[in-house]
mmCIF file of C-alpha atoms (C1' of nucleotides) in Angstrom:
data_model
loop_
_atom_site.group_PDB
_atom_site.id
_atom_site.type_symbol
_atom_site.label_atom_id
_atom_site.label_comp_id
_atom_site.label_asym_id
_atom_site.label_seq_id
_atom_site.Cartn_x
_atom_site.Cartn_y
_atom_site.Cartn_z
ATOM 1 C CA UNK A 154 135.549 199.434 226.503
ATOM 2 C CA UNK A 155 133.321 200.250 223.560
ATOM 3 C CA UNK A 156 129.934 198.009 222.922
ATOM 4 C CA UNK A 157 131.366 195.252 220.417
ATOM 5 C CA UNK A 158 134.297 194.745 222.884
ATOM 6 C CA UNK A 159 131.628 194.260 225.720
ATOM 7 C CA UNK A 160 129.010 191.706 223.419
ATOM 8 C CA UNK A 161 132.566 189.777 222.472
ATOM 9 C CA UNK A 162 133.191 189.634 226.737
ATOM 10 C CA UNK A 163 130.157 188.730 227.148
ATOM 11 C CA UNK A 164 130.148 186.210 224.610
ATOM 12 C CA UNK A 165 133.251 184.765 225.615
ATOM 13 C CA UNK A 166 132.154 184.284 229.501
ATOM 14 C CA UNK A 167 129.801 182.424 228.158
ATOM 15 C CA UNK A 168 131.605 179.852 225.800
ATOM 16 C CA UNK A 169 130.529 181.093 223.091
ATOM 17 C CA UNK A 170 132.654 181.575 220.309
ATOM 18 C CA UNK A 171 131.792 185.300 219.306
ATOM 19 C CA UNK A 172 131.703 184.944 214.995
ATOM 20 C CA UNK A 173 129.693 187.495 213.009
ATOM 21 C CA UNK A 174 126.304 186.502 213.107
ATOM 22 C CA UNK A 175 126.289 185.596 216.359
ATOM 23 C CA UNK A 176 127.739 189.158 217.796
ATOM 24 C CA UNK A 177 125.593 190.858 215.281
ATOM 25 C CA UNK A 178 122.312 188.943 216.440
ATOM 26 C CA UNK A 179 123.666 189.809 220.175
ATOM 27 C CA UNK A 180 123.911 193.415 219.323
ATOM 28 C CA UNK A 181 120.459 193.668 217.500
ATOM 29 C CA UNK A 182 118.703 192.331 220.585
ATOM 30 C CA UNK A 183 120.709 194.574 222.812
ATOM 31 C CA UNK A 184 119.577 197.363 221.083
ATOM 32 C CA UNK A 185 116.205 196.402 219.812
ATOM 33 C CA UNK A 186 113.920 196.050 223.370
ATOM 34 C CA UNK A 187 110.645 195.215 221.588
ATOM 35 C CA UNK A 188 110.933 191.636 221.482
ATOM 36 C CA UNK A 189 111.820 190.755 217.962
ATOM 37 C CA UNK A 190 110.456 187.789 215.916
ATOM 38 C CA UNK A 191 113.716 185.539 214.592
ATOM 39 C CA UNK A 192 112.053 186.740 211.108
ATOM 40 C CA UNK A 193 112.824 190.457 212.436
ATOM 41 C CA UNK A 194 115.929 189.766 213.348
ATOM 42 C CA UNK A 195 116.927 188.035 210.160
ATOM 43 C CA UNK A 196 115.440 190.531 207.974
ATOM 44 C CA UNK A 197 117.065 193.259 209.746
ATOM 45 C CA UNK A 198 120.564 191.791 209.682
ATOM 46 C CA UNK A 199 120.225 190.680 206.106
ATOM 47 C CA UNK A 200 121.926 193.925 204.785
ATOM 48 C CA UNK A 201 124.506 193.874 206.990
ATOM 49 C CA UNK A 202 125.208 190.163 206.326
ATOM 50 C CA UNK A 203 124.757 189.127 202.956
ATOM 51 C CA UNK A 204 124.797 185.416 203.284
ATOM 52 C CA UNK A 205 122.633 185.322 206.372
ATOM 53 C CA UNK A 206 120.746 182.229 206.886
ATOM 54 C CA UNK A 207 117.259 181.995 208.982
ATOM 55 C CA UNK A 208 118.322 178.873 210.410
ATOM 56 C CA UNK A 209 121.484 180.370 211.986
ATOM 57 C CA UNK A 210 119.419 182.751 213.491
ATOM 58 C CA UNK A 211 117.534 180.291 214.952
ATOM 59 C CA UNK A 212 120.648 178.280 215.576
ATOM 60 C CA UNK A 213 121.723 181.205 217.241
ATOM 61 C CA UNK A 214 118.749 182.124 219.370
ATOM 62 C CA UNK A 215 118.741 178.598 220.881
ATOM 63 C CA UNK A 216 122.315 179.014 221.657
ATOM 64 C CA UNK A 217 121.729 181.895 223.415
ATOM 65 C CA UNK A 218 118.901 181.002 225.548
ATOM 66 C CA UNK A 219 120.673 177.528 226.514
ATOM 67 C CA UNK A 220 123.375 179.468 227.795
ATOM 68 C CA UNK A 221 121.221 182.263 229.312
ATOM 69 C CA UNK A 222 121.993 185.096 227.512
ATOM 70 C CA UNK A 223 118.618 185.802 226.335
ATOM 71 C CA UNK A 224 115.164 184.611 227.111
ATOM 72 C CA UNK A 225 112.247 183.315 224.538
ATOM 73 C CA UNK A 226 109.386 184.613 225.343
ATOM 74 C CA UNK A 227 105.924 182.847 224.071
ATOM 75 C CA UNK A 228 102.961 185.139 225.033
ATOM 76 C CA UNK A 229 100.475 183.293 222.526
ATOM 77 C CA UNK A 230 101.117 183.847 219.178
ATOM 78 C CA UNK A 231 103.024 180.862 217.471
ATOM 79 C CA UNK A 232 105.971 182.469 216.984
ATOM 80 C CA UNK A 233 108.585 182.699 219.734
ATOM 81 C CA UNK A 234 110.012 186.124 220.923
ATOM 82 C CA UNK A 235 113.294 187.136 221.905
ATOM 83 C CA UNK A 236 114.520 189.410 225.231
ATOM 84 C CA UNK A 237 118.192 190.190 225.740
ATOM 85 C CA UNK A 238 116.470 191.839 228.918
ATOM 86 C CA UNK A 239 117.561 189.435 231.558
ATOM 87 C CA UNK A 240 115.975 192.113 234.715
ATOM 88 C CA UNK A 241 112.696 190.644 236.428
ATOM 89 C CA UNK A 242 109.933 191.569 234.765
ATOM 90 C CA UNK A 243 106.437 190.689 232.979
ATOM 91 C CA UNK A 244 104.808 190.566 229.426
ATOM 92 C CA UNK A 245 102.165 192.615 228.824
ATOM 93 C CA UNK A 246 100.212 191.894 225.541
ATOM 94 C CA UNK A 247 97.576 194.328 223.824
ATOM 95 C CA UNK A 248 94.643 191.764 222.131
ATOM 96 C CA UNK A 249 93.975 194.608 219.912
ATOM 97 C CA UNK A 250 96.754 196.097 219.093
ATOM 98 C CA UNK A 251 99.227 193.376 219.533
ATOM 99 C CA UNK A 252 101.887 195.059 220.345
ATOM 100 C CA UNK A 253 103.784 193.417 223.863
ATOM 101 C CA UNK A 254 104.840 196.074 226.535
ATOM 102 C CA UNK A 255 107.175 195.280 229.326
ATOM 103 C CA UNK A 256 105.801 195.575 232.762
ATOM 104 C CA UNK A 257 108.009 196.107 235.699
ATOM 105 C CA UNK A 258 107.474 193.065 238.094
ATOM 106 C CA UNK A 259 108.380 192.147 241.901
ATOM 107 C CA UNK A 260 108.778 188.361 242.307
ATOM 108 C CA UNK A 261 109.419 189.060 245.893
ATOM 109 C CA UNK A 262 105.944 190.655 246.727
ATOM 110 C CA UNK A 263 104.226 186.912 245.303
ATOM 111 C CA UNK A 264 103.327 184.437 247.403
ATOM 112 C CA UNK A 265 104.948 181.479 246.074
ATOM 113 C CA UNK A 266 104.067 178.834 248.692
ATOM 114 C CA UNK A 267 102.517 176.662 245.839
ATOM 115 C CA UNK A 268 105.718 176.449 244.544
ATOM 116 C CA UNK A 269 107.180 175.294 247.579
ATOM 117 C CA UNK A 270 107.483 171.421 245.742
ATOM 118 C CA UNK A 271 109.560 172.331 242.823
ATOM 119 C CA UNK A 272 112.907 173.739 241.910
ATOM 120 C CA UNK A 273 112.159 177.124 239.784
ATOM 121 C CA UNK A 274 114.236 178.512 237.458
ATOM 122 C CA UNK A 275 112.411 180.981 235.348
ATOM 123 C CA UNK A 276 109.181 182.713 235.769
ATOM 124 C CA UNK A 277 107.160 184.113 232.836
ATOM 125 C CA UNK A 278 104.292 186.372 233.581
ATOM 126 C CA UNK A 279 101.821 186.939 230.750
ATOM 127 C CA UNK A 280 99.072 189.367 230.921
ATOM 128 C CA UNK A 281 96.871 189.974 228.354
ATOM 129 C CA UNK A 282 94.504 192.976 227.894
ATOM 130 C CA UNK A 283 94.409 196.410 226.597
ATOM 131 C CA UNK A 284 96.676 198.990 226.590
ATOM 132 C CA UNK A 285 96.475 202.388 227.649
ATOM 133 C CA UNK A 286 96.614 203.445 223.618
ATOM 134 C CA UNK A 287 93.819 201.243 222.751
ATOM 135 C CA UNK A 288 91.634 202.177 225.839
ATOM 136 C CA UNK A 289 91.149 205.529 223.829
ATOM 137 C CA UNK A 290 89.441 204.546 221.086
ATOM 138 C CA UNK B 11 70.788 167.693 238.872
ATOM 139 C CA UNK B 12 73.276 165.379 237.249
ATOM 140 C CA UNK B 13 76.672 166.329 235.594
ATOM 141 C CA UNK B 14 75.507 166.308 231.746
ATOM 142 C CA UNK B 15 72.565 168.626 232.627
ATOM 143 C CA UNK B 16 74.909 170.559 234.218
ATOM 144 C CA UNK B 17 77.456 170.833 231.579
ATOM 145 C CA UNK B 18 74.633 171.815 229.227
ATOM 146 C CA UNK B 19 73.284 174.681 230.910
ATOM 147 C CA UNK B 20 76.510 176.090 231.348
ATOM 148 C CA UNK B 21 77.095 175.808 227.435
ATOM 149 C CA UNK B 22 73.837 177.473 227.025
ATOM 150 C CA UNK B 23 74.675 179.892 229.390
ATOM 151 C CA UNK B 24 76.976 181.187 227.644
ATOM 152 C CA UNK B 25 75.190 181.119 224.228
ATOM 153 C CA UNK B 26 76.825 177.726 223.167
ATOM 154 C CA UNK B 27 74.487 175.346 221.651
ATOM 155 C CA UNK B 28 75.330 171.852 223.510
ATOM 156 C CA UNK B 29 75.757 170.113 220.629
ATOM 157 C CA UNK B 30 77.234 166.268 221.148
ATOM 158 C CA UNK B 31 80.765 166.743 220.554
ATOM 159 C CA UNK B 32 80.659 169.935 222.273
ATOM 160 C CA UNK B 33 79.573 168.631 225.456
ATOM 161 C CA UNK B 34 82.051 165.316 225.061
ATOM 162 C CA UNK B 35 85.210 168.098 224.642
ATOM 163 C CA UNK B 36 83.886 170.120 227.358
ATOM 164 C CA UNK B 37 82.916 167.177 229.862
ATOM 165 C CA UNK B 38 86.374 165.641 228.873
ATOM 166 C CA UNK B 39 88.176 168.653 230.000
ATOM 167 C CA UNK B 40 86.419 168.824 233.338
ATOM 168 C CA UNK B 41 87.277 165.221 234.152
ATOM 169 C CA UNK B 42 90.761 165.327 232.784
ATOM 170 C CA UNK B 43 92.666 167.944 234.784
ATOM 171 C CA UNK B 44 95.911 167.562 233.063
ATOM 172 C CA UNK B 45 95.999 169.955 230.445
ATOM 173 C CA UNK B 46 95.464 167.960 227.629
ATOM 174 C CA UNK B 47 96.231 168.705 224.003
ATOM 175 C CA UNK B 48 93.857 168.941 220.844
ATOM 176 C CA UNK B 49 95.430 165.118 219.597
ATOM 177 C CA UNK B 50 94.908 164.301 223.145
ATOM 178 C CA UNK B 51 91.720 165.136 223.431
ATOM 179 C CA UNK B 52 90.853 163.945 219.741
ATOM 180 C CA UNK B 53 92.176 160.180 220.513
ATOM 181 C CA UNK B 54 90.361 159.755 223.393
ATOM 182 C CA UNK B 55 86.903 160.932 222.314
ATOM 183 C CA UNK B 56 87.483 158.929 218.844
ATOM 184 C CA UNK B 57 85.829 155.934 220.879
ATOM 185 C CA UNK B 58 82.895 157.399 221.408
ATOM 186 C CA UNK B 59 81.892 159.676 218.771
ATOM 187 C CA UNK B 60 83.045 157.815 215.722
ATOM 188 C CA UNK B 61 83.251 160.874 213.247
ATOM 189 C CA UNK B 62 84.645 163.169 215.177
ATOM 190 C CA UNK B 63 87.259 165.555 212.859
ATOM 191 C CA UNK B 64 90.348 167.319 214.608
ATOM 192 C CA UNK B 65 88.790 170.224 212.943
ATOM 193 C CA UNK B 66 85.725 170.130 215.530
ATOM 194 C CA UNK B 67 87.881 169.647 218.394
ATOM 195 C CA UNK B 68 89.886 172.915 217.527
ATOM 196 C CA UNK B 69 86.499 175.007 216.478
ATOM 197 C CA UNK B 70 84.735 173.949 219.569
ATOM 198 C CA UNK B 71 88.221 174.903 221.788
ATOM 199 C CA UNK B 72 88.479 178.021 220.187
ATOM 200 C CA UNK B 73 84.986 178.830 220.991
ATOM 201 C CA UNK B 74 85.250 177.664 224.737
ATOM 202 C CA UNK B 75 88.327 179.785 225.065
ATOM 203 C CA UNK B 76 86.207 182.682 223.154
ATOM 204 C CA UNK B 77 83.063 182.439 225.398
ATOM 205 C CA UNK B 78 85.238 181.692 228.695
ATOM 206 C CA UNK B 79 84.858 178.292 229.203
ATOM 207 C CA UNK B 80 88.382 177.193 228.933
ATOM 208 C CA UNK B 81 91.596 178.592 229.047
ATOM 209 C CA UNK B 82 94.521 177.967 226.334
ATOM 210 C CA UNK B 83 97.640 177.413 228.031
ATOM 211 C CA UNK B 84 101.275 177.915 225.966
ATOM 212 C CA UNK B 85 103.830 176.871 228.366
ATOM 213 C CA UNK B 86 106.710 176.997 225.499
ATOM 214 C CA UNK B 87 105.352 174.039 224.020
ATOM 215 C CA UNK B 88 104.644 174.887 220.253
ATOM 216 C CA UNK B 89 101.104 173.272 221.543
ATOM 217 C CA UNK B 90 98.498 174.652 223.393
ATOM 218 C CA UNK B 91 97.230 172.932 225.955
ATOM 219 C CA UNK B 92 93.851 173.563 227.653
ATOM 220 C CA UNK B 93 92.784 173.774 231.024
ATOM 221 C CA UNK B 94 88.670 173.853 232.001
ATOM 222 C CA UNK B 95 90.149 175.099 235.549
ATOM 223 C CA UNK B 96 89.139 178.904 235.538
ATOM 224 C CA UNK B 97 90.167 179.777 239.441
ATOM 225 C CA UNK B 98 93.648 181.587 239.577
ATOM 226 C CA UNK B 99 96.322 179.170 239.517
ATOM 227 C CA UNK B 100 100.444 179.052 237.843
ATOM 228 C CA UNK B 101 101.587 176.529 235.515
ATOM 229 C CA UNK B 102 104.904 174.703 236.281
ATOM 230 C CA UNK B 103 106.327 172.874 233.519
ATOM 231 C CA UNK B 104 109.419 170.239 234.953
ATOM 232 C CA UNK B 105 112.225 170.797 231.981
ATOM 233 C CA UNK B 106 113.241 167.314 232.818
ATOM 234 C CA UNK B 107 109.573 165.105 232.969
ATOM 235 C CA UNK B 108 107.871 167.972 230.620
ATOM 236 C CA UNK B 109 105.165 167.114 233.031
ATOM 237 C CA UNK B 110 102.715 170.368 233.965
ATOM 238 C CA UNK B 111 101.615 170.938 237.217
ATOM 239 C CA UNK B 112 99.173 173.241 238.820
ATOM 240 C CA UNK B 113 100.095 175.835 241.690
ATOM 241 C CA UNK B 114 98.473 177.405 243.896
ATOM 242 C CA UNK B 115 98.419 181.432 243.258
ATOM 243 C CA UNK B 116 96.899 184.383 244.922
ATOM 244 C CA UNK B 117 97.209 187.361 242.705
ATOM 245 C CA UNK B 118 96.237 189.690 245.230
ATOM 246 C CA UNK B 119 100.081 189.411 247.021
ATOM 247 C CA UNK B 120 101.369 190.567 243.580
ATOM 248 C CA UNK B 121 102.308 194.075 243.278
ATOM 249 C CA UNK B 122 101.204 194.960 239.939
ATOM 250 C CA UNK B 123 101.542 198.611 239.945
ATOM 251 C CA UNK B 124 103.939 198.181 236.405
ATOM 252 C CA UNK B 125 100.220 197.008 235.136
ATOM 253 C CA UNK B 126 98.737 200.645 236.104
ATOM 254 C CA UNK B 127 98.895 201.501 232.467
ATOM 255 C CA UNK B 128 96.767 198.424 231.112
ATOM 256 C CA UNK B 129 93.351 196.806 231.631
ATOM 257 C CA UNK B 130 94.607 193.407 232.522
ATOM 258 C CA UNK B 131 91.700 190.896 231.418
ATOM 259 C CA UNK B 132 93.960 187.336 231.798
ATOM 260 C CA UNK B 133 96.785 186.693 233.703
ATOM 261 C CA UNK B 134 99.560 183.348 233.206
ATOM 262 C CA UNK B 135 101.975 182.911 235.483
ATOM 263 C CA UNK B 136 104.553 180.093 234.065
ATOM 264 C CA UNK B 137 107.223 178.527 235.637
ATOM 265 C CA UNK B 138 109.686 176.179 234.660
ATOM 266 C CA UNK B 139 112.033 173.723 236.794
ATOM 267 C CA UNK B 140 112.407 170.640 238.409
ATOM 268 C CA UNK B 141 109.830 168.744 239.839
ATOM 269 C CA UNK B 142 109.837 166.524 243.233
ATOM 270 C CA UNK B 143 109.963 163.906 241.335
ATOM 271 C CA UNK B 144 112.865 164.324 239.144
ATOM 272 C CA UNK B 145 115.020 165.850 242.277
ATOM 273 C CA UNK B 146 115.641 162.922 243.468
ATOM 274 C CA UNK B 147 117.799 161.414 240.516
ATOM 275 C "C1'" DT C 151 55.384 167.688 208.585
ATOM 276 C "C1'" DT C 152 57.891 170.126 204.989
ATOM 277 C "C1'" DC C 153 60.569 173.684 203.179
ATOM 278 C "C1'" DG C 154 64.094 176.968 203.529
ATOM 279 C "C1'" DT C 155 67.625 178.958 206.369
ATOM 280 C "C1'" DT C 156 71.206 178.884 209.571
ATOM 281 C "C1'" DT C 157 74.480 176.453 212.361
ATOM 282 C "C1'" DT C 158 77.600 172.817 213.031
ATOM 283 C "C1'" DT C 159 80.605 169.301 211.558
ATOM 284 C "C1'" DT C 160 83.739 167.221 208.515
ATOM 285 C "C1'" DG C 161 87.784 166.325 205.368
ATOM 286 C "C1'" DT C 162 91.220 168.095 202.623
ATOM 287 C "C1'" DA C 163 94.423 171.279 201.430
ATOM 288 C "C1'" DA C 164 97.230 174.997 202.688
ATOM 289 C "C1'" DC C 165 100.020 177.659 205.865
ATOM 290 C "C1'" DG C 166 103.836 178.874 208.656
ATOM 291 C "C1'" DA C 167 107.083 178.422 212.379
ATOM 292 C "C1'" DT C 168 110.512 175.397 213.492
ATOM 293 C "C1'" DT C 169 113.763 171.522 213.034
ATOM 294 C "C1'" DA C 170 116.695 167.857 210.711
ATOM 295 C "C1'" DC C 171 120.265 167.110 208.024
ATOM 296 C "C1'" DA C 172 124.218 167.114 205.237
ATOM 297 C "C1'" DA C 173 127.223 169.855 202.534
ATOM 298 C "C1'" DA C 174 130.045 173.910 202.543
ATOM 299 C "C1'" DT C 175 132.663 177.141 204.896
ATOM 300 C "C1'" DG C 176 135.385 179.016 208.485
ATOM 301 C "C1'" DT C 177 138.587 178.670 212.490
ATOM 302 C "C1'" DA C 178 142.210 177.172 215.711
ATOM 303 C "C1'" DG C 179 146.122 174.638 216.744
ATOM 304 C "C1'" DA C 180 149.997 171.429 215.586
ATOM 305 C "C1'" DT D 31 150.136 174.066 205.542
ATOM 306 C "C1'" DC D 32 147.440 170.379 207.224
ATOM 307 C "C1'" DT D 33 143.982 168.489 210.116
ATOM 308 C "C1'" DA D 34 140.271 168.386 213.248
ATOM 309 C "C1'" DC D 35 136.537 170.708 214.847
ATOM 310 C "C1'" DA D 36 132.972 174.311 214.981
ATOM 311 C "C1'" DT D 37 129.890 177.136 212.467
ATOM 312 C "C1'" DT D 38 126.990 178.409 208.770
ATOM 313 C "C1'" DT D 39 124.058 177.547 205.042
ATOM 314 C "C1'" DG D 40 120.131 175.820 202.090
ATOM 315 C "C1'" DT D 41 116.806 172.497 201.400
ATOM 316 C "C1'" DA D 42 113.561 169.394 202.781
ATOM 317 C "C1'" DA D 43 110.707 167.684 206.204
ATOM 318 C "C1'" DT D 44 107.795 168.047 210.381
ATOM 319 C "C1'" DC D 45 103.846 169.280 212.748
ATOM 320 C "C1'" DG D 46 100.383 172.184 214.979
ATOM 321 C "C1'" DT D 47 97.027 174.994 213.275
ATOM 322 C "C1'" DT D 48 93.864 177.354 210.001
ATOM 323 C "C1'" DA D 49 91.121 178.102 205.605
ATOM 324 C "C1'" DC D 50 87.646 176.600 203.070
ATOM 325 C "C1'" DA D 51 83.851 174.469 201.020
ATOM 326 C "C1'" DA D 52 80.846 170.605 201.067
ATOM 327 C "C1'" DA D 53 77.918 167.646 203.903
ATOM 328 C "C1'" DA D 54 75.060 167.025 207.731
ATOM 329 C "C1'" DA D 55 72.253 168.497 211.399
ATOM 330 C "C1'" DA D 56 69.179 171.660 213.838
ATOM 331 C "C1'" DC D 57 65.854 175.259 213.823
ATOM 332 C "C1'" DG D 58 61.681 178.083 212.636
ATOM 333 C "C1'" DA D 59 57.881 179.301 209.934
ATOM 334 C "C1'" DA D 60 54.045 177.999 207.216
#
DNA sequence: TTCGTTTTTTGTAACGATTACAAATGTAGA
DNA sequence: TCTACATTTGTAATCGTTACAAAAAACGAA
């Protein structure tokens, strides 16, 4: 089963009804891992859609995180990021580069027991710092 | 020696001049635990220093955050909140309340080898869920 | 103290990401 | 095809935050 076929499944499972911006905005996250802006996203896709319009990505986007297909990730700036990356794992941002590395992350090694009150659903684990390109300088 | 004098050598400490609305923002965040916003913190201090501009209050937070005082905290809010508690703690944010708690968090049971790369200078853990509270509806 | 310089505060205007909303378009089923 | 519903679009509004320059306050030297 070839890639579209599998975003449409996907989709589908989901209740989502798999039109053309809405696979196409699937795909570009799939295949784009550096955690695009919804600017990024809709400039990107705006040659391949002609009538593309920002709020549909954002439409979208929202979509897709209330069903759990991606995640939004807010590591400080203003603008929200987005992860089709669903695997456990942590946000690394560079303060002078900017750029925001994924960090591999083991929920199960943390102590938790503060927790031990509340229902948890989703865990976001920020770290800010600098990275190892920006150590050289 | 008494909590303003305090409050001012710790500003000077850290080559802040202790100004009057500085030390009002900064004393309010001690006393007020809760993460408040800037309009949060701008309402309540209008009663007491009668010109006080929202400007101020975001200059001096930025500079508190800048020198270490304070922390900014962006729990998906599109506001930052800010938090004068500097020892290691999470953030849980109840999806149903929108109330933010504190947790208890010892970083040292994290395994953080995916951070090997990086200098890591600030760590935020944030996790989102149900509270006690709203579990019982 | 007084003058001149620097820092801080203030108010207004601008910015920019996001959302509200209603019209237009597309889609599925009878 | 017709009808009902879902999706997309564009524009306008919202709102937290920042830029900026003027006003006020604090400081240091003479």
């Amino acid at each position: 089963m070839d890639l579209d076929q599998r975003i449409k499944d996907k989709m589908m499972k989901n209740n989502i009804r798999p039109s053309m911006p809405r696979t196409r905005i699937y795909k570009y996250l799939l295949e784009h891992r550096n955690h695009p802006t919804v600017d990024t996203i809709y400039k990107a896709l705006q040659s391949e859609l002609f009538s593309l319009s920002k709020t549909t990505v954002y439409n979208t986007l929202a979509l897709f995180t209330d069903k759990g297909l991606v995640r939004a990730i807010g590591i400080e700036d203003k603008e929200l990021r987005y992860d089709a990356d669903l695997h456990t794992h942590g946000h690394f941002k560079c303060v002078k580069c900017h750029a925001i590395f994924d960090f591999e992350l083991d929920l199960d090694t943390i102590n938790l027991q503060g927790l031990s009150q509340f229902i948890a659903e989703d865990y976001h684990l920020n770290v800010k710092g600098v990275c190892r390109n920006c150590q050289e300088v």
